[in-house]
Amino acid sequence: MSFIKKFIQQETVSRRNFLLASAYGVSGAAAMRMFGPSPVQAATYADPTVAWSYRNRTNPYWNEIVSGGEAFVESLGKSKDFLTHLINEGSSEKSLADVKALLAKTNGELALAIDTNDAPNARPVVEACAAAGAYVSTLWNKTDDLHPWDFGDNYVSHMSWSDEKPAEQTARILLEAMGGKGGVVHLGGIASNNPAIERLQGLKNALADYPDVELLDAQPADWDTQKANQIMSSFITRYGDEITGVHCANDTIGYGVLEALRAEGMDIPIVTYDGNPQAVELVAEGKILATVFTNPHWGGGITASLAYHAATGAFKPSEEPNEHREFYGPTIMVTPEDALEFRANYLDNVPTYDWKDFWGPSNGPIMYK
Amino acid sequence: MTDITAQTAPRARWLTRERIIKWAPLLVLIVLVLLFPFFEWLEDFRESKEHLYLADSRFFSIRNAARIAIASTPALMVAIGVTFIIIMGSIDLSMEGTVSVCAVIFAFAFIGWGGTLTSWAWLAIPLALLVGAVLGFINGLVHVRLKIPSFMASLAMGFVGTGFALLLTGGDRIRVEDDLFRSLLTVRWFNFPIMCYVALAMLLIAWFIQSRTTLGRNFYAVGGGEELAHASGLNVSRVRIMGFTLAGIFFAMGALLAVGRIGIAETATGNNFMFISITAVVVGGTALWGGIGGVWNTLVGVLIVNVINNGMVVIGLPSYVQDGVLGLLVIAAVVLSTDRKTVSFVK
């Protein structure tokens, strides 16, 4: 039983160190803030713990993200299990609590990749990591006033996607297929989600150039196949043959829409978003006109890689320009012409990425409106 | 003068309070079915278009009835399952997990054993029902043998189920593309797809179990007064475990129809079934304290919820008020359809 005793002792010591370190870190950071951006020399670690904090794996999108994280740790010559999973199940409180617990356990020797679940939660997470001397890279959620360069080396990077332009492109493909006239319906994600808002806006932008197409209705389908199926049936009741095209906020919604159309024996063009393998399959068959691939596998891997390489001191984030610290992720349009080629290149064999090419596939610095 | 009062008395007695309450859910459904076409009429009237009240209604049409029926079938199966449990005065919240596990195991077996109903893959259907029964049985055992309240035991089992389904799929979705299996949705008899008739057959079986079998009567005995049933020599624990097992079979049936409707089995297949099934059971007039109600009430309840969901989109209600309206209508339906006068306090 001695190993248990030893473990408890270690934990007690590391917790005490953590408390001391964070007490120093908070007051130290407060003092340093007064004299300009963090001149603290951040410590680096030979073998930091690598962790991914995310919603859960039920969603195919997050599943892809995390598989990228696993591919990255495997590229270090470690087993998949080396990656620590912090699962927040959609709770910001749990997200923050888990991060704090892991910081205590690892004594700050941590490279963390995280989606903080909502934007306001990014600041406490980043501050906790910086105070403990850990390295953090964020994905998707952060507030506009929070920037990596305000935290020296510890807040390594932030990656996000702007969905408005790609959603506008898919909308144009749809509106062209409709012959520039008729009626279109939109099935969106959870109404308050940023990607859901941007994807609807993309459709609206495209519609401005097509005065003969009417936006009949737009309803949130909460990224859910079954809900999308029911809403589409109701749309068919309300608008019937007036609907000549469907714009879906993501692939999962698209599957539900396709089945609703199939039940009615209707065949009208639809476009989706995300580029999940099944959607790409359906694009190749011509059942979906276009989807957008955001390469979540690369996104998940590179976010973990940035945090890890900063933590080992392989590169120094504070010496990088701002566009290397806040940048957009890649987007690739998939249409019936290139679907098979795309599948061969990205899905059938997941490419072996160079996880040290941090910014190659990225898409320019983040712009604030 | 006394003669006149004597003559009118039977009429007054025909419309008794009990009878009104018994039929209230159906009245609510009929009112809703007439209400949504009214809003459609109002919309066209404002734009001064020609519109005959029911004849020109898009909502009140056979095509839309089929759409509502399709949306209702998987939920009806799950709701029937939980009806038995609620009649016993317990609750089963494991449906989301059970539906996901059954859907995923069904899809794996179906694809693995040939991928079409004409091969051995049809065995995936009884397998899924068996899995549902086993999960329900374990649920009942945990509840009865470990003496954990059914609320907590089933909720926990539901989480276990969701986790297990995720473990099996690794987050992937499995497509079931067999045309014969998908004919559940695509082939129609008298305007309604086959899955509606399957659901109807299951409803009749459930009705048979409820009214013609000892087990069905025992559910009411346990729900009406557990101590009394126990004192009369009824093995209450056994009835409870069998109830949960039966519910599991109906959850599995719901899973099969859900896969038939979408053609996809995934961990998310079970999502939202908890809300819709419990709501439907209560709105249909089955009391949460047990002993009252039955599967026909549940049918009416499921239809009420789905008519509301469909109707709100059809009349063009903005999405941000839909959830609120659904909540208010559910409260209104419960107020109208349950007899609360005999209940001294509500937990």
XYZ file of C-alpha atoms in Angstrom:
716
model
C 0.000 0.000 0.000
C 3.010 2.239 0.210
C 2.467 3.494 -3.321
C -0.911 4.908 -2.294
C 0.676 6.686 0.619
C 3.368 8.028 -1.648
C 0.781 9.199 -4.143
C -1.184 11.028 -1.465
C 1.969 12.683 -0.215
C 2.884 13.784 -3.705
C -0.569 15.156 -4.287
C -0.491 17.063 -1.019
C 2.839 18.584 -1.846
C 1.889 19.489 -5.395
C -1.375 21.013 -4.215
C 0.511 23.109 -1.677
C 2.939 24.192 -4.362
C 0.045 24.988 -6.634
C -1.621 27.161 -4.015
C 1.596 29.000 -3.353
C 2.347 29.322 -7.036
C -1.100 30.576 -7.875
C -1.081 33.020 -4.987
C 2.258 34.297 -6.293
C 1.053 34.108 -9.872
C -2.090 36.173 -9.329
C -0.397 38.888 -7.330
C 2.685 38.726 -9.532
C 0.645 39.010 -12.696
C -1.300 41.913 -11.206
C 1.939 43.695 -10.380
C 3.451 42.954 -13.780
C 0.374 44.156 -15.615
C 1.168 47.652 -14.344
C 4.519 47.691 -16.087
C 3.424 46.559 -19.493
C 3.088 43.193 -21.214
C 4.433 40.318 -19.190
C 8.199 40.422 -18.995
C 8.071 37.230 -16.917
C 10.425 34.575 -18.217
C 8.091 31.594 -18.515
C 9.492 28.237 -17.408
C 9.564 25.427 -19.969
C 9.177 21.694 -19.325
C 10.870 18.655 -20.802
C 7.810 16.388 -20.700
C 4.586 18.291 -20.032
C 1.202 16.587 -19.740
C -0.852 17.134 -22.919
C -4.605 17.611 -22.439
C -7.627 18.403 -24.609
C -10.706 19.953 -22.972
C -13.914 19.771 -25.051
C -17.643 19.049 -24.949
C -17.866 15.288 -25.601
C -17.180 12.707 -28.283
C -20.812 12.034 -29.237
C -20.651 14.825 -31.755
C -18.755 13.734 -34.893
C -17.116 17.157 -35.138
C -15.537 16.992 -31.671
C -14.676 13.376 -32.281
C -12.578 14.510 -35.262
C -10.973 17.313 -33.249
C -9.875 14.892 -30.537
C -8.663 12.281 -33.018
C -6.330 15.010 -34.302
C -5.091 15.550 -30.755
C -4.438 11.809 -30.459
C -2.619 11.726 -33.782
C -0.377 14.502 -32.509
C 0.628 12.706 -29.294
C 1.264 9.558 -31.338
C 3.607 11.603 -33.528
C 5.621 12.209 -30.329
C 6.134 8.457 -30.102
C 3.698 8.092 -27.219
C 0.499 6.072 -26.994
C -2.938 7.599 -27.580
C -3.652 7.384 -23.862
C -0.962 9.955 -23.190
C -3.541 12.590 -24.134
C -5.602 13.571 -21.094
C -9.288 14.191 -21.891
C -11.224 16.812 -19.945
C -14.873 16.518 -20.936
C -17.099 19.447 -20.002
C -20.450 18.132 -21.353
C -21.412 21.674 -22.297
C -20.765 23.165 -18.844
C -18.382 26.113 -18.528
C -18.181 25.616 -14.766
C -17.038 22.020 -15.206
C -14.592 23.106 -17.888
C -12.902 25.587 -15.521
C -13.012 23.265 -12.514
C -11.387 20.417 -14.494
C -8.623 22.683 -15.752
C -7.878 23.891 -12.217
C -7.795 20.326 -10.928
C -5.399 19.264 -13.671
C -3.169 22.291 -13.075
C -2.948 21.272 -9.430
C -2.197 17.667 -10.322
C 0.517 18.472 -12.864
C 1.959 21.343 -10.892
C 1.532 23.531 -13.944
C 3.601 21.269 -16.208
C 0.777 21.223 -18.705
C 0.169 21.861 -22.403
C -3.568 22.449 -22.690
C -5.715 22.636 -25.823
C -9.211 23.790 -25.003
C -12.543 24.990 -26.243
C -13.823 26.801 -23.157
C -17.458 26.063 -24.082
C -18.415 29.747 -24.112
C -16.521 32.964 -24.703
C -16.603 34.474 -21.180
C -15.062 31.302 -19.730
C -11.872 31.745 -21.777
C -10.481 34.482 -19.511
C -10.605 32.583 -16.191
C -9.170 29.473 -17.897
C -6.296 31.396 -19.481
C -5.596 33.303 -16.257
C -5.531 30.077 -14.222
C -3.080 28.513 -16.703
C -0.852 31.574 -16.852
C -0.779 31.805 -13.056
C 0.280 28.169 -12.768
C 2.921 28.495 -15.504
C 1.065 26.154 -17.876
C 0.706 26.671 -21.641
C -2.725 26.993 -23.216
C -4.060 27.197 -26.786
C -7.735 27.936 -27.340
C -10.109 26.982 -30.117
C -13.399 28.657 -31.141
C -14.445 30.523 -27.988
C -12.892 33.656 -26.515
C -14.053 37.231 -25.996
C -12.791 39.900 -28.426
C -10.814 41.724 -25.704
C -8.773 38.644 -24.712
C -5.537 38.261 -26.690
C -2.656 35.752 -26.428
C -0.027 38.541 -26.607
C -1.296 40.009 -23.309
C -0.100 36.904 -21.465
C 3.514 36.568 -22.601
C 4.245 32.981 -23.592
C 1.626 31.137 -21.560
C -1.392 31.932 -23.733
C 0.092 30.409 -26.876
C -2.562 30.819 -29.557
C -6.196 31.064 -30.508
C -7.744 29.525 -33.609
C -11.257 30.101 -34.883
C -13.215 29.950 -38.113
C -15.251 32.617 -39.800
C -18.177 30.769 -41.361
C -19.845 33.702 -43.061
C -17.832 33.618 -46.309
C -17.888 29.828 -46.872
C -21.627 29.690 -46.030
C -22.150 32.470 -48.557
C -20.265 30.417 -51.168
C -22.414 27.315 -50.575
C -25.504 29.529 -50.740
C -24.387 30.850 -54.145
C -23.950 27.275 -55.410
C -27.472 26.494 -54.159
C -29.063 29.623 -55.623
C -27.411 28.966 -58.992
C -28.749 25.391 -58.957
C -32.213 26.801 -58.245
C -31.903 28.861 -61.400
C -31.862 32.114 -59.459
C -35.546 31.961 -58.590
C -37.985 30.245 -56.211
C -37.991 29.887 -52.443
C -35.289 28.770 -50.014
C -35.582 27.642 -46.388
C -32.766 27.627 -43.837
C -32.390 25.141 -40.982
C -29.937 26.526 -38.460
C -27.943 25.449 -35.427
C -28.672 26.417 -31.813
C -29.836 30.008 -32.269
C -27.301 31.583 -29.894
C -24.245 29.742 -31.314
C -21.884 31.952 -33.217
C -21.406 29.549 -36.176
C -25.201 29.281 -36.500
C -25.523 33.062 -36.709
C -22.654 33.388 -39.206
C -23.941 30.617 -41.486
C -27.405 32.201 -41.717
C -25.776 35.575 -42.377
C -23.795 33.972 -45.208
C -27.054 32.896 -46.871
C -28.515 36.367 -46.425
C -25.423 37.952 -47.991
C -25.749 35.728 -51.060
C -29.503 36.362 -51.323
C -28.831 40.073 -51.745
C -27.586 39.265 -55.266
C -30.605 37.070 -56.100
C -33.712 39.291 -55.845
C -35.983 36.618 -57.353
C -35.292 34.113 -54.577
C -37.338 34.471 -51.415
C -36.098 33.343 -47.982
C -39.312 31.589 -46.961
C -38.329 30.662 -43.412
C -35.357 30.084 -41.115
C -35.709 27.987 -37.959
C -33.112 26.600 -35.519
C -32.780 22.798 -35.724
C -30.173 22.728 -32.912
C -27.593 20.756 -34.992
C -29.895 17.734 -34.504
C -30.855 15.237 -37.230
C -34.241 14.253 -35.819
C -35.283 17.818 -35.026
C -34.234 18.906 -38.529
C -36.320 16.058 -39.956
C -39.450 17.233 -38.150
C -38.947 20.914 -38.953
C -38.414 20.115 -42.634
C -41.682 18.106 -42.700
C -43.476 21.079 -41.195
C -41.867 23.411 -43.751
C -43.173 21.137 -46.510
C -46.667 21.435 -45.049
C -46.452 25.213 -44.840
C -44.771 25.976 -48.152
C -45.172 22.806 -50.216
C -43.775 23.227 -53.720
C -42.741 26.822 -53.048
C -39.554 25.380 -51.524
C -37.025 24.870 -54.294
C -33.829 24.787 -52.249
C -32.641 24.088 -48.689
C -29.683 25.734 -46.921
C -28.559 23.711 -43.884
C -26.274 25.002 -41.145
C -24.412 21.678 -40.930
C -24.255 18.104 -42.216
C -26.222 16.513 -39.356
C -29.123 18.830 -40.135
C -28.741 17.938 -43.812
C -29.254 14.206 -43.135
C -32.599 14.910 -41.454
C -33.669 17.198 -44.301
C -32.768 14.591 -46.949
C -34.887 11.960 -45.176
C -37.850 14.347 -44.861
C -37.626 15.031 -48.605
C -37.294 11.314 -49.307
C -40.463 10.553 -47.317
C -42.326 12.993 -49.565
C -40.668 11.826 -52.760
C -39.230 15.334 -53.261
C -35.886 15.992 -54.910
C -34.621 19.549 -54.474
C -31.074 20.860 -54.115
C -29.576 21.209 -50.622
C -26.229 22.422 -49.290
C -24.665 21.698 -45.891
C -21.520 22.544 -43.887
C -18.681 20.738 -42.008
C -17.588 18.103 -44.549
C -18.239 14.997 -42.430
C -17.318 11.760 -44.261
C -20.964 10.782 -44.863
C -21.835 14.192 -46.198
C -18.878 13.994 -48.585
C -20.214 10.605 -49.705
C -23.606 12.204 -50.371
C -21.946 15.060 -52.239
C -20.185 12.501 -54.446
C -23.577 10.886 -55.146
C -24.986 14.303 -56.005
C -27.542 14.277 -53.205
C -25.903 17.253 -51.506
C -24.612 20.043 -53.739
C -21.832 21.326 -51.517
C -20.384 21.126 -48.029
C -17.472 22.927 -46.394
C -14.637 21.036 -44.752
C -12.942 22.826 -41.866
C -10.393 20.079 -41.205
C -11.184 19.511 -37.517
C -8.536 16.744 -37.396
C -5.792 19.232 -38.209
C -7.362 21.870 -35.961
C -7.422 19.520 -32.982
C -3.881 18.309 -33.575
C -2.267 21.664 -34.228
C -3.890 23.308 -31.192
C -2.389 20.629 -28.948
C 0.914 20.848 -30.849
C 1.203 24.632 -30.411
C 0.647 24.351 -26.662
C 3.080 21.418 -26.397
C 5.914 22.977 -28.385
C 5.571 26.226 -26.498
C 5.685 24.285 -23.227
C 8.871 22.430 -24.224
C 10.441 25.687 -25.385
C 10.705 24.533 -29.036
C 9.446 27.964 -29.996
C 8.783 31.111 -28.056
C 5.234 32.429 -28.645
C 6.022 35.984 -27.576
C 8.560 36.238 -30.402
C 5.958 35.357 -33.026
C 3.920 38.030 -34.855
C 0.275 38.522 -33.832
C -1.067 36.679 -36.883
C 0.683 33.547 -35.639
C -1.143 33.761 -32.344
C -4.701 34.502 -33.462
C -5.645 32.983 -36.784
C -8.472 31.432 -38.782
C -8.541 27.693 -39.449
C -8.641 26.248 -42.985
C -11.817 25.863 -45.057
C -12.148 23.677 -48.166
C -15.266 23.682 -50.369
C -16.407 20.181 -51.408
C -18.587 19.929 -54.527
C -19.698 16.905 -56.607
C -16.835 17.449 -59.105
C -14.075 17.181 -56.516
C -15.780 15.077 -53.820
C -14.061 11.808 -54.786
C -10.647 13.405 -55.004
C -11.256 15.171 -51.707
C -12.311 11.909 -50.055
C -9.208 10.146 -51.285
C -6.952 12.924 -50.005
C -8.509 13.742 -46.658
C -10.858 11.000 -45.467
C -9.828 7.593 -46.807
C -6.277 8.189 -45.667
C -6.068 10.795 -42.999
C -2.992 12.715 -44.136
C 0.050 12.564 -41.893
C 0.432 16.168 -40.975
C 3.640 17.865 -40.040
C 2.600 18.969 -36.567
C 5.445 21.484 -36.500
C 4.087 23.365 -39.501
C 1.942 25.441 -37.185
C 0.564 28.014 -39.591
C 0.849 26.461 -43.089
C -2.824 25.539 -43.682
C -4.235 28.437 -41.605
C -6.303 31.179 -43.106
C -4.977 34.587 -42.031
C -5.288 36.706 -38.875
C -8.609 37.013 -37.043
C -10.514 40.218 -37.884
C -12.764 41.881 -35.338
C -15.891 43.690 -36.467
C -92.963 20.120 -11.743
C -91.089 17.292 -10.103
C -91.549 15.269 -13.316
C -89.632 17.818 -15.356
C -86.622 17.793 -13.083
C -86.696 14.027 -13.056
C -86.504 14.016 -16.844
C -83.564 16.385 -17.123
C -81.570 14.712 -14.395
C -80.160 11.822 -16.539
C -78.852 14.341 -19.097
C -77.066 16.259 -16.381
C -75.606 13.056 -15.024
C -74.373 11.987 -18.466
C -71.936 14.916 -18.481
C -70.344 14.097 -15.145
C -67.147 15.639 -13.934
C -65.307 12.302 -14.171
C -66.429 11.787 -17.722
C -65.313 15.254 -18.824
C -61.915 14.722 -17.260
C -61.616 11.315 -18.860
C -62.208 12.711 -22.323
C -60.467 16.056 -21.799
C -57.177 15.059 -23.490
C -59.045 14.096 -26.655
C -60.970 17.381 -26.517
C -57.675 19.258 -26.174
C -56.368 17.414 -29.245
C -59.492 18.215 -31.266
C -59.377 21.885 -30.239
C -55.709 22.065 -31.294
C -56.435 20.403 -34.636
C -59.121 23.024 -35.292
C -57.090 25.898 -33.822
C -54.092 25.770 -36.167
C -56.223 25.908 -39.373
C -57.920 28.950 -37.804
C -54.573 30.765 -37.621
C -53.888 29.808 -41.244
C -57.306 31.175 -42.197
C -56.565 34.359 -40.232
C -53.288 34.833 -42.109
C -54.945 34.499 -45.516
C -57.895 36.630 -44.377
C -55.527 39.500 -43.505
C -54.057 39.277 -46.994
C -57.673 39.026 -48.258
C -57.039 35.701 -50.051
C -59.758 33.139 -50.765
C -59.655 30.555 -47.972
C -62.311 28.043 -46.985
C -61.703 27.282 -43.300
C -60.738 23.575 -43.273
C -60.819 22.764 -46.974
C -57.929 25.075 -47.883
C -55.892 24.365 -44.780
C -52.420 22.995 -45.357
C -52.282 21.846 -41.756
C -55.624 20.019 -41.918
C -54.685 17.709 -44.788
C -54.016 14.010 -45.124
C -50.389 14.643 -46.216
C -49.714 16.635 -43.072
C -51.499 14.041 -40.935
C -49.009 11.515 -42.307
C -46.114 13.853 -41.440
C -47.347 14.240 -37.877
C -47.832 10.471 -37.675
C -44.267 9.823 -38.887
C -42.873 12.236 -36.307
C -45.008 10.581 -33.610
C -44.277 6.888 -34.127
C -40.876 6.483 -32.400
C -41.969 8.782 -29.570
C -45.204 6.821 -29.183
C -43.302 3.556 -28.662
C -41.087 5.105 -25.995
C -44.051 6.831 -24.349
C -46.032 3.566 -24.190
C -43.092 1.931 -22.460
C -42.890 4.622 -19.831
C -46.701 4.639 -19.438
C -46.574 1.212 -17.780
C -43.965 2.476 -15.347
C -45.882 5.650 -14.539
C -49.083 3.646 -13.968
C -47.081 1.775 -11.289
C -46.285 5.135 -9.705
C -42.569 4.860 -10.573
C -40.704 6.698 -13.314
C -38.256 5.504 -15.959
C -35.785 8.057 -17.287
C -33.447 5.566 -18.962
C -35.092 5.883 -22.393
C -32.462 8.057 -24.067
C -29.651 5.663 -23.227
C -31.686 2.533 -23.959
C -32.860 3.849 -27.335
C -29.282 4.759 -28.320
C -27.850 1.375 -27.306
C -30.632 -0.566 -29.076
C -30.336 1.557 -32.216
C -26.560 1.155 -32.372
C -26.538 -2.587 -31.642
C -29.334 -3.106 -34.162
C -27.402 -1.204 -36.846
C -24.121 -3.061 -36.179
C -25.843 -6.453 -36.236
C -27.926 -5.565 -39.277
C -24.882 -4.468 -41.283
C -22.742 -7.337 -39.971
C -25.243 -10.091 -40.767
C -25.907 -9.135 -44.359
C -27.296 -5.625 -44.458
C -30.684 -6.527 -45.918
C -33.908 -7.907 -44.418
C -33.895 -10.806 -46.892
C -30.706 -12.205 -45.322
C -30.021 -13.284 -41.746
C -29.846 -9.597 -40.883
C -33.533 -9.692 -39.918
C -32.304 -11.340 -36.700
C -31.008 -7.902 -35.717
C -34.606 -6.898 -34.974
C -35.266 -9.538 -32.267
C -31.716 -8.919 -31.017
C -32.477 -5.216 -30.522
C -35.701 -6.060 -28.671
C -33.762 -8.516 -26.497
C -31.150 -5.870 -25.698
C -33.944 -3.480 -24.728
C -35.458 -6.123 -22.475
C -32.107 -6.875 -20.820
C -31.409 -3.194 -20.188
C -34.901 -2.763 -18.734
C -34.423 -5.874 -16.587
C -31.135 -4.546 -15.179
C -32.830 -1.205 -14.603
C -35.601 -2.929 -12.633
C -33.107 -5.015 -10.645
C -31.090 -1.941 -9.682
C -34.287 -0.186 -8.628
C -35.844 -3.045 -6.660
C -32.908 -5.056 -5.299
C -30.623 -2.143 -4.454
C -33.648 -0.146 -3.256
C -32.751 2.955 -5.233
C -35.651 5.237 -6.183
C -36.700 4.526 -9.769
C -36.037 8.160 -10.681
C -32.348 7.897 -9.778
C -31.817 4.276 -10.816
C -33.242 4.795 -14.290
C -31.570 8.159 -14.821
C -28.232 6.572 -13.952
C -28.915 3.591 -16.227
C -29.741 6.057 -18.997
C -26.314 7.651 -18.625
C -24.694 4.233 -18.627
C -26.574 3.473 -21.845
C -25.490 6.680 -23.563
C -21.903 6.037 -22.510
C -22.057 2.459 -23.736
C -23.503 3.531 -27.091
C -20.667 6.041 -27.438
C -18.155 3.344 -26.591
C -19.608 1.099 -29.310
C -19.680 3.739 -32.041
C -16.663 5.823 -31.026
C -18.783 8.839 -31.968
C -19.462 7.622 -35.521
C -22.864 7.251 -37.106
C -23.977 4.073 -38.866
C -26.150 4.305 -41.969
C -28.804 1.657 -42.549
C -29.519 1.886 -46.254
C -31.413 -1.356 -46.962
C -34.366 -0.416 -49.189
C -36.543 -3.114 -47.671
C -35.953 -1.868 -44.136
C -36.334 1.741 -45.217
C -39.689 0.873 -46.798
C -40.937 1.460 -43.252
C -40.760 5.111 -44.297
C -40.866 5.051 -48.083
C -43.763 2.659 -48.810
C -47.214 4.030 -48.091
C -50.550 2.269 -47.632
C -53.527 4.636 -47.750
C -51.244 7.687 -47.534
C -49.513 6.534 -44.346
C -46.072 4.863 -44.332
C -45.732 1.310 -43.013
C -44.071 2.470 -39.794
C -47.385 4.022 -38.722
C -49.109 0.645 -39.021
C -46.286 -1.049 -37.122
C -46.761 1.510 -34.364
C -50.517 0.909 -34.410
C -49.980 -2.841 -34.050
C -47.649 -2.258 -31.093
C -50.240 0.062 -29.556
C -52.855 -2.702 -29.784
C -50.444 -5.179 -28.204
C -49.775 -2.695 -25.398
C -53.502 -2.227 -24.942
C -53.932 -5.991 -24.733
C -51.199 -6.243 -22.100
C -52.718 -3.397 -20.124
C -56.299 -4.596 -20.098
C -56.281 -8.360 -20.690
C -53.277 -9.711 -18.821
C -52.592 -10.214 -15.129
C -49.395 -8.212 -15.461
C -51.317 -5.250 -16.849
C -53.859 -5.353 -14.039
C -51.044 -5.672 -11.500
C -49.497 -2.406 -12.752
C -52.696 -0.653 -11.734
C -52.791 -2.506 -8.433
C -49.245 -1.399 -7.561
C -49.904 2.173 -8.704
C -53.270 2.416 -6.916
C -51.883 1.335 -3.546
C -48.627 -0.545 -3.191
C -49.149 -1.534 0.471
C -52.584 -2.895 -0.291
C -51.311 -4.847 -3.282
C -48.470 -6.243 -1.175
C -50.834 -7.153 1.673
C -53.049 -8.965 -0.827
C -50.165 -11.272 -1.637
C -48.914 -9.621 -4.810
C -45.183 -9.919 -5.427
C -44.657 -6.210 -5.993
C -40.911 -6.493 -6.678
C -41.528 -8.993 -9.448
C -44.222 -6.811 -11.037
C -41.861 -3.837 -10.940
C -38.979 -5.701 -12.567
C -41.266 -7.081 -15.257
C -42.650 -3.584 -15.846
C -39.184 -2.178 -16.448
C -38.348 -5.115 -18.743
C -41.507 -4.497 -20.760
C -40.702 -0.789 -20.971
C -37.240 -1.712 -22.280
C -38.801 -3.730 -25.110
C -40.942 -0.770 -26.130
C -37.909 1.542 -25.950
C -36.143 -0.855 -28.329
C -39.140 -0.708 -30.652
C -38.891 3.090 -30.564
C -35.206 2.778 -31.466
C -36.023 0.565 -34.485
C -38.600 3.034 -35.779
C -36.273 5.983 -35.142
C -33.595 4.265 -37.257
C -36.244 3.423 -39.861
C -37.241 7.058 -40.062
C -33.774 8.634 -40.386
C -31.710 5.718 -41.711
C -28.976 6.551 -39.200
C -28.084 4.970 -35.859
C -25.860 7.005 -33.548
C -25.379 7.906 -29.912
C -27.626 10.906 -30.472
C -30.528 8.725 -31.677
C -31.976 8.758 -28.166
C -31.819 12.543 -27.759
C -34.999 14.378 -26.765
C -37.029 11.227 -26.121
C -37.106 11.857 -22.386
C -38.860 15.194 -22.661
C -41.341 14.200 -25.327
C -42.340 10.852 -23.811
C -42.827 12.041 -20.225
C -44.667 15.150 -21.445
C -46.884 13.092 -23.721
C -47.797 10.634 -20.971
C -48.740 13.402 -18.544
C -50.557 15.539 -21.116
C -52.507 12.454 -22.135
C -53.991 12.249 -18.653
C -51.928 9.506 -17.007
C -51.244 10.709 -13.478
C -47.631 10.772 -12.284
C -48.737 9.401 -8.897
C -49.865 6.191 -10.562
C -52.953 4.049 -10.914
C -54.720 6.219 -13.500
C -54.465 6.372 -17.291
C -53.352 3.989 -20.015
C -51.911 3.567 -23.478
C -54.775 5.311 -25.318
C -54.170 8.377 -23.157
C -50.534 8.170 -24.231
C -51.485 8.044 -27.914
C -53.527 11.219 -27.486
C -50.690 12.824 -25.506
C -48.053 12.039 -28.155
C -50.356 13.416 -30.849
C -50.999 16.596 -28.821
C -47.268 17.292 -28.454
C -46.515 16.569 -32.116
C -49.529 18.521 -33.383
C -48.299 21.508 -31.366
C -44.742 21.113 -32.704
C -45.893 20.782 -36.303
C -48.619 23.424 -36.075
C -46.334 26.083 -34.656
C -44.039 25.842 -37.688
C -46.969 25.614 -40.105
C -48.586 28.819 -38.844
C -45.174 30.506 -38.978
C -44.687 31.172 -35.275
C -41.227 32.693 -34.735
C -38.789 30.097 -33.410
C -37.953 32.064 -30.261
C -41.541 31.877 -28.967
C -42.089 28.226 -29.900
C -40.471 26.722 -26.801
C -42.378 29.101 -24.544
C -45.678 28.373 -26.241
C -45.040 24.615 -26.046
C -44.416 24.921 -22.301
C -47.604 26.953 -21.727
C -49.709 24.586 -23.830
C -48.341 21.605 -21.903
C -49.328 23.203 -18.592
C -52.762 24.036 -19.980
C -53.235 20.480 -21.271
C -52.225 18.964 -17.926
C -54.576 21.295 -16.038
C -57.443 20.269 -18.288
C -56.740 16.575 -18.468
C -55.889 15.398 -14.966
C -58.249 15.172 -12.046
C -56.445 16.967 -9.280
C -59.430 17.344 -6.980
C -58.886 13.913 -5.454
C -55.237 14.620 -4.751
C -54.598 16.404 -1.494
C -51.007 17.395 -2.197
C -48.623 17.198 -5.126
C -44.967 16.297 -4.732
